[in-house]
Amino acid sequence: MSLLTDKKILLGITGSIAAYKVADWVRALRREGCQITVVMTESACRFIRPLTMAALSGNPVHTGMFATEAPETIPHISLARGHDLLVIAPASAQTIGRLAHGLADNLLAAIALASSSPILVCPAMNSAMFQHPATQANLATIRSYGYRVLDPDCGKMACNEEGPGRLTDWETARQAILTTFAPQNLAHEHVLVTAGPTREAFDPVRFLSNPSTGKMGYALAATAGQRGATVTLISGPTALAAPPGVRCIQVASAVEMQEQVMSCLAAATIVVKAAAVSDYRPAEPQRHKVKKGQATLTLPLVANPDILKELGNRKRKSANFPLLIGFAAESRNHLKEGARKLKEKNLDLIVVNDIGGTETGFAAETNRVTLLDRDGGQEDVPLLSKEETAHRIWDAVGRLLTGSR
Ligand code: CTP
């Protein structure tokens, strides 16, 4: 079950050309199990038809202050009470002005005034309008009411002008929506996550690596952000985009990863080593491409630093060391190997995962892990998406932080 399952989201669409983009947001939210009700202003209805949004949301769309079919109902009050989150996207300059000044001259503005749920506002407009001091003052005002505002993206707009004003992208909006529903148990933490494979160069065109895609580590970084943490992600080469709001440092080799981990360590309160670090690297990487020659070739290797072990050793000598979480990727003797690594690397928690099956391990969308902690606790987490698995890991970390296991 995702954080969004059965959540009731009221989506307010206002008069901006970006209205068509939120049609996709509705589909994505419904795929994640949300119930969506759409409210559209009169101007929004000029950009996109209510029929489109009714079909995509699976619910009637509300446009007027007065319900003609059920005159005894009071739509702005019943709609204001019946949801977990109000998302206003795209939010025009006009609507932001209404919100800032507490006007209730259309259904959406009246709902916002009457609503007691969190409100997320996603502005979209011409960049001169966005940058105008009046709009900026209105945004500051609604922020002071506790509304969360997602800054628009920069770029070319429908009016052909360039600058800030494009509706934020779906990934950023999704991260903000999840943040409103996620437990905020990492609010004062600085989480350092490593993810992905490392590449150990043999010559300028070849390297040793492994099939890690980084999905588990990126999910841990994204979900830590949703739970309120400041997040630094140190990533080997992957095809993934950095989660919104996460500082991402790209590295290639184990030695580069080690340097970055050690230089980011001072700020961290929790370190999670989800990266699949190569244990060995070619002893003498070649400056030029190695040419085809004899029938056999032997490649001498040297051991890479074990970054996690080094952290565990430092932890033995320091009282205030960050909480240390490792992974054990195993194809057999999972629990025995996991328990050995937990002890040898002096960890607080180890996530043991089976890299054998198609549903778990490298490249899979799902994972099935066992969590072993420093106090002898064991939790078998069922097969879940990597994002849900990450939340279960943060739940366990939360218990370790409060000593409430
Ligand atoms: N790790 C690390 N540096 C390495 C190797 C591993 O920091 N050079 C970390 C991984 O990020 C992971 C944990 O150590 O959190 C365990 O990694 P894993 O590959 O399962 O085990 P190894 O320690 O490499 O041991 P083995 O290869 O014998 O299974």
Short mmCIF file of C-alpha atoms in Angstrom, two decimals, residues 121 216 249 251 338 348 378:
data_model
loop_
_atom_site.label_atom_id
_atom_site.label_comp_id
_atom_site.label_asym_id
_atom_site.label_seq_id
_atom_site.Cartn_x
_atom_site.Cartn_y
_atom_site.Cartn_z
CA VAL A 121 -0.15 25.79 -4.77
CA MET A 216 16.71 1.18 -4.16
CA ILE A 249 26.89 14.10 -6.32
CA VAL A 251 30.87 9.62 -9.00
CA GLY A 338 23.79 -10.26 6.76
CA ASP A 348 23.10 -0.14 13.43
CA GLN A 378 14.74 -9.03 12.82
#
